[in-house]
CSV table of C-alpha atoms in Angstrom, one decimal:
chain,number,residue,atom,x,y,z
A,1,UNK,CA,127.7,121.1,89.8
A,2,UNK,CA,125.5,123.0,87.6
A,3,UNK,CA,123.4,120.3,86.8
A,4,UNK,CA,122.7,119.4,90.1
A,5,UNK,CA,121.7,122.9,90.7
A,6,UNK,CA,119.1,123.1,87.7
A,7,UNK,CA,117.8,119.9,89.0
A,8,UNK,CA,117.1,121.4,92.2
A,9,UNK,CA,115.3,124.4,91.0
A,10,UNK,CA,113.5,122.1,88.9
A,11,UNK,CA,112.3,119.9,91.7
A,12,UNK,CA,111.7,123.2,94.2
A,13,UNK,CA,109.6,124.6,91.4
A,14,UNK,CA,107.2,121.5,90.4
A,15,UNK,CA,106.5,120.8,94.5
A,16,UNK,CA,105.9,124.5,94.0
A,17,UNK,CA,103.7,124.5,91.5
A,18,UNK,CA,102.1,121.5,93.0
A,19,UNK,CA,101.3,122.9,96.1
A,20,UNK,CA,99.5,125.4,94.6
A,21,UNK,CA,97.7,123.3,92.2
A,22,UNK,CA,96.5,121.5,95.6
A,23,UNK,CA,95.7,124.8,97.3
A,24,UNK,CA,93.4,125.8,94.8
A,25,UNK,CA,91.6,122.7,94.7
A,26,UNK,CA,91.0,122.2,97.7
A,27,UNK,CA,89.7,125.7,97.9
A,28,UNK,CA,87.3,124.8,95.3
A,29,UNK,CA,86.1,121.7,97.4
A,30,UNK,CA,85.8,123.9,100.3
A,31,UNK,CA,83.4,126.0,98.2
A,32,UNK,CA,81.6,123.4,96.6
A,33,UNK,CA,81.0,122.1,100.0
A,34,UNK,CA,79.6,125.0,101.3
A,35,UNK,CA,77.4,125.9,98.7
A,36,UNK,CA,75.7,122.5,99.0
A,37,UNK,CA,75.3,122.2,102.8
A,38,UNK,CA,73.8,125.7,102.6
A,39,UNK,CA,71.4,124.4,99.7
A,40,UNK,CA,70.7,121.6,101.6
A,41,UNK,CA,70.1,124.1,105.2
A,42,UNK,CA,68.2,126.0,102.8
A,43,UNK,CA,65.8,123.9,102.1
């Protein structure tokens, strides 16, 4: 029983960690985006 359990707090926290890896990515391609369309407005 207690292995199963570890293994599920194991999986809950990698998607976890995961998610946020993705978050903060995709913020940064959110970013990137806009600092090139307003470099490209810019001009």
């Amino acid at each position: 029983m207690e292995g199963s359990l570890n293994l599920l707090l194991f999986l809950v926290l990698s998607s976890f960690t995961t998610g946020i890896n993705c978050y903060t990515q995709c913020q940064l391609v959110d970013n990137f985006s806009l600092i090139v369309s307003d470099y490209l407005m810019g001009r």
